[in-house]
Short mmCIF file of C-alpha atoms in Angstrom, two decimals:
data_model
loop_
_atom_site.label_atom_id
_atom_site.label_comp_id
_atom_site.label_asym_id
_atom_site.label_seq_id
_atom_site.Cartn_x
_atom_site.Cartn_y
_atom_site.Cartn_z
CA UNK A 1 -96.33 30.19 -39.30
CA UNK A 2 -98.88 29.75 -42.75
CA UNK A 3 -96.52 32.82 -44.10
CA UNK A 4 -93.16 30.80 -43.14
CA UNK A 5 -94.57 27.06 -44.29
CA UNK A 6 -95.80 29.19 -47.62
CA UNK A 7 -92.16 30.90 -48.09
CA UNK A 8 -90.62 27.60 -47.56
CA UNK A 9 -92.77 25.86 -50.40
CA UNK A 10 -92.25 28.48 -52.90
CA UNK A 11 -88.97 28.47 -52.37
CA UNK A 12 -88.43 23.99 -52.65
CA UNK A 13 -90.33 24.31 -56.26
CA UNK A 14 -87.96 26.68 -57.30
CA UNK A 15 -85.18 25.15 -57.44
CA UNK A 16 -84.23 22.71 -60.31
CA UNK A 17 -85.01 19.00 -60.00
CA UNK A 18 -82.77 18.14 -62.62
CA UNK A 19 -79.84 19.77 -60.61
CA UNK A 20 -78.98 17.95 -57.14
CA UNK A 21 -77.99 20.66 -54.30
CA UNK A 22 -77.54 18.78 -50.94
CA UNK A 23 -76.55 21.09 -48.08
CA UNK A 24 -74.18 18.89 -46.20
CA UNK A 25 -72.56 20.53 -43.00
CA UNK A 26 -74.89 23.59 -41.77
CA UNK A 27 -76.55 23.86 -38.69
CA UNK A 28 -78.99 25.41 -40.65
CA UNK A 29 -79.35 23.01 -43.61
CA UNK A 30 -83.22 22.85 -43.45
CA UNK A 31 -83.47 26.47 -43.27
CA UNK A 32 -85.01 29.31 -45.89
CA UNK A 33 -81.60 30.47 -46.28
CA UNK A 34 -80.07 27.57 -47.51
CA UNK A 35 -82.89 26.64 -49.46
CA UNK A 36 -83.22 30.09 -51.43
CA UNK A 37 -79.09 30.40 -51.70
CA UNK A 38 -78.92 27.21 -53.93
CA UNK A 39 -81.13 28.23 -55.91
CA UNK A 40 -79.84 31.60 -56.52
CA UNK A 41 -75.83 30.40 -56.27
CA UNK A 42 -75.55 26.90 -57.63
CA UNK A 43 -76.79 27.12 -61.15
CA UNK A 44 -74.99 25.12 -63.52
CA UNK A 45 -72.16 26.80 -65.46
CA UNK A 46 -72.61 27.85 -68.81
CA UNK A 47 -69.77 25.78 -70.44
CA UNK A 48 -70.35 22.28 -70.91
CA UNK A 49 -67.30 20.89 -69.92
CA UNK A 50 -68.09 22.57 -66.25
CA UNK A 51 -71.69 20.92 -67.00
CA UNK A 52 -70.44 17.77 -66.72
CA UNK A 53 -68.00 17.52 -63.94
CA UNK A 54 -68.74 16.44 -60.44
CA UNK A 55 -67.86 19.31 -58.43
CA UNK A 56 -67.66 20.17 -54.40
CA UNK A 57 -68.70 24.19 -54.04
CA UNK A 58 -69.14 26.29 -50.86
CA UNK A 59 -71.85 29.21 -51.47
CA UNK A 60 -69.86 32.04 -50.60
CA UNK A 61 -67.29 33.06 -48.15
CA UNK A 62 -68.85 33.62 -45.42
CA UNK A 63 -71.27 30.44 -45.95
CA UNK A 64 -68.98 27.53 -45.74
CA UNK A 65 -71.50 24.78 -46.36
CA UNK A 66 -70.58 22.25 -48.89
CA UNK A 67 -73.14 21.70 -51.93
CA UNK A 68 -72.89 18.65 -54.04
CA UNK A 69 -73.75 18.50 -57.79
CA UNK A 70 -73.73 15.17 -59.87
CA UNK A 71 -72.73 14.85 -62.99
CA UNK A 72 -74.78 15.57 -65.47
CA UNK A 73 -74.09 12.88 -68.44
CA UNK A 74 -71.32 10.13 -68.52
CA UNK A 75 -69.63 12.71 -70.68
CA UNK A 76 -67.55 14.07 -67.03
CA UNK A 77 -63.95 14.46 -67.68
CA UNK A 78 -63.15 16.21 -64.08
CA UNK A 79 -63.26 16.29 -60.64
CA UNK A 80 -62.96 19.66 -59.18
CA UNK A 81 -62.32 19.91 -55.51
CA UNK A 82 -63.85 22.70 -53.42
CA UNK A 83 -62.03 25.64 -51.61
CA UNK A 84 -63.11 24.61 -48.16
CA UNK A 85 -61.92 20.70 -49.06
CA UNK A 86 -60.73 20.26 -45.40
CA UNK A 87 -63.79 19.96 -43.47
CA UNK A 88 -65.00 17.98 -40.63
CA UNK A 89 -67.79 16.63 -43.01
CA UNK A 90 -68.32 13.85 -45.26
CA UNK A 91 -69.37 15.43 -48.81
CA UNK A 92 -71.57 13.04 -50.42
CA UNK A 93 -71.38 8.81 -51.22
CA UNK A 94 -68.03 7.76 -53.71
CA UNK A 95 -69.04 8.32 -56.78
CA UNK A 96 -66.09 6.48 -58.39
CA UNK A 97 -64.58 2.49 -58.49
CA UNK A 98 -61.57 2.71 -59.80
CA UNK A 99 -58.66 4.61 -59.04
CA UNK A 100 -55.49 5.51 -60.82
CA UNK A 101 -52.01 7.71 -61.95
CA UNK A 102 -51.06 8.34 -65.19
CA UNK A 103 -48.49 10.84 -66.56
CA UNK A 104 -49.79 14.14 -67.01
CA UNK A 105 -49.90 14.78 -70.96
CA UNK A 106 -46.88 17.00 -71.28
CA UNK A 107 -44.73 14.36 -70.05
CA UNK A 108 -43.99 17.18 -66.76
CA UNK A 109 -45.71 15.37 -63.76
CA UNK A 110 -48.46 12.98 -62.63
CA UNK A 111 -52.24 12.68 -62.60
CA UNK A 112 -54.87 10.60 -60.53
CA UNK A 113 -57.77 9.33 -62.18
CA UNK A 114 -61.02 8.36 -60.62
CA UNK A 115 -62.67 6.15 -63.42
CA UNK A 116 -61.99 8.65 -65.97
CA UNK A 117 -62.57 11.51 -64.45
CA UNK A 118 -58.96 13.97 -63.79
CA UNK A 119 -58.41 15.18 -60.41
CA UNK A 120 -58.25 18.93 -60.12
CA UNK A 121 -57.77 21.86 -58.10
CA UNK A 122 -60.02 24.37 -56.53
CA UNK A 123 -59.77 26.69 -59.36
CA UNK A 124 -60.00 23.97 -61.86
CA UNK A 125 -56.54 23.67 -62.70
CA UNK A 126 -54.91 19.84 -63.70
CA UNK A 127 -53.84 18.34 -60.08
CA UNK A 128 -50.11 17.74 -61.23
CA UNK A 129 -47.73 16.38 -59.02
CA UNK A 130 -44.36 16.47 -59.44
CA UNK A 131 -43.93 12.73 -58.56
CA UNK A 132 -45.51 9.25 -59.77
CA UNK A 133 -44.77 8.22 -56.02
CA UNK A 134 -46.87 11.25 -54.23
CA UNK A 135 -49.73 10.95 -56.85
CA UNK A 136 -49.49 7.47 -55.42
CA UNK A 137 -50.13 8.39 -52.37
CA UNK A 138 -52.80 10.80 -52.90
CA UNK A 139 -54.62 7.70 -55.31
CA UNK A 140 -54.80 5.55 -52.20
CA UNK A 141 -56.26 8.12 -50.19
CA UNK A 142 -59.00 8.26 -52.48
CA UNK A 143 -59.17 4.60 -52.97
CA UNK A 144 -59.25 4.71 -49.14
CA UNK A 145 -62.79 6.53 -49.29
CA UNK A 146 -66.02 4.59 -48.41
CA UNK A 147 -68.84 3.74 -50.15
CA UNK A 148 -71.14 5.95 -47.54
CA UNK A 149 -69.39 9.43 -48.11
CA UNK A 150 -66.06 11.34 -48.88
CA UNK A 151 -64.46 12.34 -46.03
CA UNK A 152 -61.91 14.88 -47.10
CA UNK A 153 -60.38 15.23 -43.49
CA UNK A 154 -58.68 11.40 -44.24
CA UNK A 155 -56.64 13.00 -47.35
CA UNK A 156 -53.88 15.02 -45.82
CA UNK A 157 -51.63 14.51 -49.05
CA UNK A 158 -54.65 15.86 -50.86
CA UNK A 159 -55.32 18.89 -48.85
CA UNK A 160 -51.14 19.90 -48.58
CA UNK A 161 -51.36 19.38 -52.77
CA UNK A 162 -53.55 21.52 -53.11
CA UNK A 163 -51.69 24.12 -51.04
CA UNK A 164 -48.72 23.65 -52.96
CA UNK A 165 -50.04 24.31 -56.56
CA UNK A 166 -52.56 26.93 -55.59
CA UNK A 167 -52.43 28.67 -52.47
CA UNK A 168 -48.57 29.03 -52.17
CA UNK A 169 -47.93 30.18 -55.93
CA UNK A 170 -50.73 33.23 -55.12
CA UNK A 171 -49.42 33.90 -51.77
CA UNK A 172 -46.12 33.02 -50.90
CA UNK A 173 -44.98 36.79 -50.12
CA UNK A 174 -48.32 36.35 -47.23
CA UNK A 175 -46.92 33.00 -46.13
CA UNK A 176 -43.33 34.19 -45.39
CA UNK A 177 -44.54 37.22 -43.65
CA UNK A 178 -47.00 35.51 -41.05
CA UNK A 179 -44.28 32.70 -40.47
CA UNK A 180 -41.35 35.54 -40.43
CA UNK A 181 -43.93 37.68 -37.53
CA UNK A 182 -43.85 34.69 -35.13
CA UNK A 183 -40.56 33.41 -35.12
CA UNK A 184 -39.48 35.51 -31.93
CA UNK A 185 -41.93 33.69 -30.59
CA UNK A 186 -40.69 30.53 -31.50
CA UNK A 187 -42.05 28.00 -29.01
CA UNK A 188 -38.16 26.73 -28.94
CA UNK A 189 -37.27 30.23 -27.66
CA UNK A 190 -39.32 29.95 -24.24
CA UNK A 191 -38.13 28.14 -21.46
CA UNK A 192 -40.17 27.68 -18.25
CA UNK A 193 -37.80 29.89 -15.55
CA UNK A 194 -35.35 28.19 -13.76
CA UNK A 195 -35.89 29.51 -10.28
CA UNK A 196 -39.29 28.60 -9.50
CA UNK A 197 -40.07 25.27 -7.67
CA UNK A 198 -43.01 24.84 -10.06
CA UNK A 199 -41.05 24.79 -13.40
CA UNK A 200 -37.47 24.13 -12.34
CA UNK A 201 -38.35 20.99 -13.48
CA UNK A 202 -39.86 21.53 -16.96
CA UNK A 203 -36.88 23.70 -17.11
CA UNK A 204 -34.35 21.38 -16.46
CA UNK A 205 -35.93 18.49 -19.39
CA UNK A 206 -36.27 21.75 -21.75
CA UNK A 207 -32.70 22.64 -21.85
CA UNK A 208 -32.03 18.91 -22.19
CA UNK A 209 -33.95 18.13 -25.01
CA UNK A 210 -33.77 21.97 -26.80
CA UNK A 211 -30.57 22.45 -26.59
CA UNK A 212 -29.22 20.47 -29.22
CA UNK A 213 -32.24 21.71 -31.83
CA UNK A 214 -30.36 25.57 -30.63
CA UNK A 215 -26.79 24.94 -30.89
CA UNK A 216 -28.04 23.41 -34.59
CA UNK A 217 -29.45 26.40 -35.27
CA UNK A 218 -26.37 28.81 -34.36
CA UNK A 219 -24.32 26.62 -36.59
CA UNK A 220 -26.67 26.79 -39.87
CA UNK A 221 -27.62 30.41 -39.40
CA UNK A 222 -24.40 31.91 -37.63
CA UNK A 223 -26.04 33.64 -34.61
CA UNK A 224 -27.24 32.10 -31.26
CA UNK A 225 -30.81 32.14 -30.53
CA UNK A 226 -32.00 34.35 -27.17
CA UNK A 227 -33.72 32.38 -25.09
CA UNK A 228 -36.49 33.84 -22.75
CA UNK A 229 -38.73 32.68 -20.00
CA UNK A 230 -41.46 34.96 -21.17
CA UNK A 231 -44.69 32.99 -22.57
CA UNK A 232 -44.69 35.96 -25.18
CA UNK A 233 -40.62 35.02 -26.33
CA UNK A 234 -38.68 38.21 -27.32
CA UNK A 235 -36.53 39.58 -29.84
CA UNK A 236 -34.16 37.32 -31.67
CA UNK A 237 -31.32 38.70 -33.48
CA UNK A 238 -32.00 40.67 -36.91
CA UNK A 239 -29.22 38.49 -38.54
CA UNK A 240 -30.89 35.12 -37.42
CA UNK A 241 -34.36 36.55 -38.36
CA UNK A 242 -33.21 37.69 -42.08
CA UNK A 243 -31.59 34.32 -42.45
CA UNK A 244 -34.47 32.51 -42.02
CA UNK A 245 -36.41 34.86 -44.28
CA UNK A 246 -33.61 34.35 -46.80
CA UNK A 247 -34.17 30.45 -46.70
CA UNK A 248 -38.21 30.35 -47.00
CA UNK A 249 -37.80 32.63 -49.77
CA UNK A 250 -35.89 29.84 -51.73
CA UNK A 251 -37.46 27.12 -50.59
CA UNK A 252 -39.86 25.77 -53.41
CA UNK A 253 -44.11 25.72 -53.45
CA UNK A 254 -44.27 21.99 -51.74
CA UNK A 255 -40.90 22.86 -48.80
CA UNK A 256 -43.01 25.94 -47.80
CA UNK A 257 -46.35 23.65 -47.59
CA UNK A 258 -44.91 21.66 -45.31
CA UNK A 259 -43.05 23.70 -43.74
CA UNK A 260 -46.01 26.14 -42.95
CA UNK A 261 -47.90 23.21 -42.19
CA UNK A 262 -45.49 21.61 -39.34
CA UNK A 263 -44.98 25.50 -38.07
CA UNK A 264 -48.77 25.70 -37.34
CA UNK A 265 -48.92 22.15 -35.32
CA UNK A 266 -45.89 22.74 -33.56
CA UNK A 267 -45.83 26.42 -32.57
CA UNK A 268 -42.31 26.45 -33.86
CA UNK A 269 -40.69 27.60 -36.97
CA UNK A 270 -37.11 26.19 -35.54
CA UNK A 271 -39.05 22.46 -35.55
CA UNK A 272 -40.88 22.84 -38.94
CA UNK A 273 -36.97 24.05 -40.78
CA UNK A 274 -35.17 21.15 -38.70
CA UNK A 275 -38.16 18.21 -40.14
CA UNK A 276 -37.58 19.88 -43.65
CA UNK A 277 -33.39 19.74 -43.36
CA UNK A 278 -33.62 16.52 -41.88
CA UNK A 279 -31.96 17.38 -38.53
CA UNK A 280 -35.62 16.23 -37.05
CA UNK A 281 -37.27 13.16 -37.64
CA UNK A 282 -41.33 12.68 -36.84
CA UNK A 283 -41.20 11.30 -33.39
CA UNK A 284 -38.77 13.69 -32.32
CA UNK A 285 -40.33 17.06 -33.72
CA UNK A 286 -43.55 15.76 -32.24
CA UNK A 287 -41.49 14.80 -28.47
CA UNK A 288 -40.41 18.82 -29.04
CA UNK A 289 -43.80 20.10 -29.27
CA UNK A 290 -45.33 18.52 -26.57
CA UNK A 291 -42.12 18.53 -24.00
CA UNK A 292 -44.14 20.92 -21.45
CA UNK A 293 -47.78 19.09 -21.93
CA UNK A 294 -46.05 15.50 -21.56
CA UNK A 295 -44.77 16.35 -18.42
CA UNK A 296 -47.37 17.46 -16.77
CA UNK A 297 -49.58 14.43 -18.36
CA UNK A 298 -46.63 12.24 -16.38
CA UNK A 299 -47.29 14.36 -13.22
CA UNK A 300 -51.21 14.90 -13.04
CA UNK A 301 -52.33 12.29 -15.94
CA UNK A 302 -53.68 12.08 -19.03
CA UNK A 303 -56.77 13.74 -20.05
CA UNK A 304 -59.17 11.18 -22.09
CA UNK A 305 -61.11 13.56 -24.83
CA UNK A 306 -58.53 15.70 -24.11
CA UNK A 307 -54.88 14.88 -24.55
CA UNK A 308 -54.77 11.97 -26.11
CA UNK A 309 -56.77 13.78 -29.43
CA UNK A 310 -54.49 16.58 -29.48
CA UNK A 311 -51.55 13.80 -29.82
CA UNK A 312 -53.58 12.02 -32.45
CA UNK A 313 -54.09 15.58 -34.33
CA UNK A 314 -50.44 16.35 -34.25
CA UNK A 315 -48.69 13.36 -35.22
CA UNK A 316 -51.32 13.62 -38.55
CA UNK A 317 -50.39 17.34 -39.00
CA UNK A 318 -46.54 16.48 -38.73
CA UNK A 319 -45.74 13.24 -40.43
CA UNK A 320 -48.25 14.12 -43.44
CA UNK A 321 -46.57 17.35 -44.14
CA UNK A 322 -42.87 15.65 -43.34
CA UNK A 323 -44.53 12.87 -45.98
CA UNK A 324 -45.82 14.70 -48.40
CA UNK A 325 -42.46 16.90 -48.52
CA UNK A 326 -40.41 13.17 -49.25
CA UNK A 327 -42.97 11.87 -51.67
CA UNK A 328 -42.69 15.06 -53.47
CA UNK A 329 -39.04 15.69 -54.23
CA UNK A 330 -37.73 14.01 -56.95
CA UNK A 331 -34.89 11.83 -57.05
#
């Protein structure tokens, strides 16, 4: 026990006073290991521009605590937000009053300004948005922020930014190939079976409600969907499959955001397309999703904890992504 107390005392002197390192969100933020990592990991960079911004960092990739370093002089030009932004933490108090757009310097897109400090990406980059009305948007989800902490998980339109300029550009090819690998799997594609007392049912309200959302999608690819009452879905037609490859591959960085983004809440590809042509609106891609769950929450009841957060989660996940994909076209 003297060895640990002495380990953890040699290790609190050396790290620099003059640099703040807060460990915000580990289990394990009182612990050697933290202590000796920001130390080791969170020097200051060598360039003084990077000196002087106020800057979110994780330690490493495995290690996804969030540090916090203040500026160092008034002289801070930047705000660089971290690579694991979207966390269910706050990351230290608002260090900003005022917030604000202005037109990015080349006259090509829009900037948000906290103070006078420039909003910018994980890898440093100039946050520029293609539109005065989504930088907007993202402004009053900073202005949004409270005085006691940052709580990234309230900036939706920040996080699906982000995507859009920086993880999209690097890895579109990735993107289209996870999205492409579950679409026979579609969530529109399985249908509870007809001939069981249990789900004749569900069955019955699915081919009600789905039907119209497949018959759209025979006329705007040119081959029917195959529906299945597998859980696992099945194969889908190679002409319907390469068609939807052929229209994520032209969709631009901010359609395939969203889209990607409304795919993963609803367990459907079909939905996440129809909210991005328009042949969905919010209520009704989100009525979609949760056809099955809703009726059995109208047969056995609703689940508080339970249900009711998973609705919550889902209508954030699918009307910020179906927002952020208006605010971001230009008209």
């Amino acid at each position: 026990m003297a060895n640990l107390h002495s380990l953890i005392t040699k290790s609190l002197k050396s790290i620099n006073s003059r640099t703040l390192l807060i460990p915000l969100s580990s289990p394990l933020s009182h612990s050697v290991r933290h202590s000796t990592s920001a130390a080791q990991h969170q020097k200051p960079p060598a360039s003084a521009d990077s000196d002087s911004s106020f800057t979110f960092s994780s330690n490493d990739e495995k290690n996804q605590s969030i540090y916090v370093k203040g500026p160092a002089s008034r002289s801070s030009s930047s705000v660089t937000m971290p690579m694991s932004f979207m966390t269910g933490s706050i990351v230290g108090k608002r260090f900003y009053k005022k917030v604000t757009t202005r037109e990015a310097e080349d006259g090509i897109g829009w900037m948000v300004m906290l103070d006078y400090r420039t909003l910018k990406t994980p890898s440093k980059k100039p946050l520029k948005l293609p539109t005065l009305a989504l930088a907007k948007a993202i402004a009053a989800e900073w202005e949004y922020q409270q005085t006691d902490g940052i709580r990234p998980f309230t900036m939706p339109l920040m996080k699906l930014a982000c995507t859009a300029l920086e993880r999209v550009p690097l890895t579109r090819p990735k993107i289209i190939e996870h999205l492409v690998r579950k679409f026979n799997q579609d969530l529109v594609f399985c249908q509870a079976p007809s001939d069981n007392d249990l789900t004749s049912h569900v069955h019955d309200r699915q081919v009600e409600k789905l039907n119209p959302l497949l018959c759209w999608v025979e006329s705007e690819f040119g081959f029917k969907p195959v529906v299945y009452s597998s859980f696992f879905g099945g194969k889908q037609e190679d002409g319907l499959v390469k068609a939807v490859e052929n229209l994520l591959k032209r969709s631009d960085d901010c359609e395939l955001a969203a889209i990607d983004a409304i795919a993963a809440a609803a367990h459907s590809l079909v939905i996440a397309i129809a909210v991005v042509r328009d042949k969905l609106q919010i209520e009704e891609a989100i009525e979609l999703t949760r056809l099955e769950e809703d009726f059995q929450v109208e047969r056995w009841g609703l689940v508080e904890g339970g249900h009711d957060v998973d609705i919550a989660d889902l209508r954030v996940q699918v009307s910020s992504a179906a927002v952020f994909l208006g605010l971001s076209r230009r008209t």
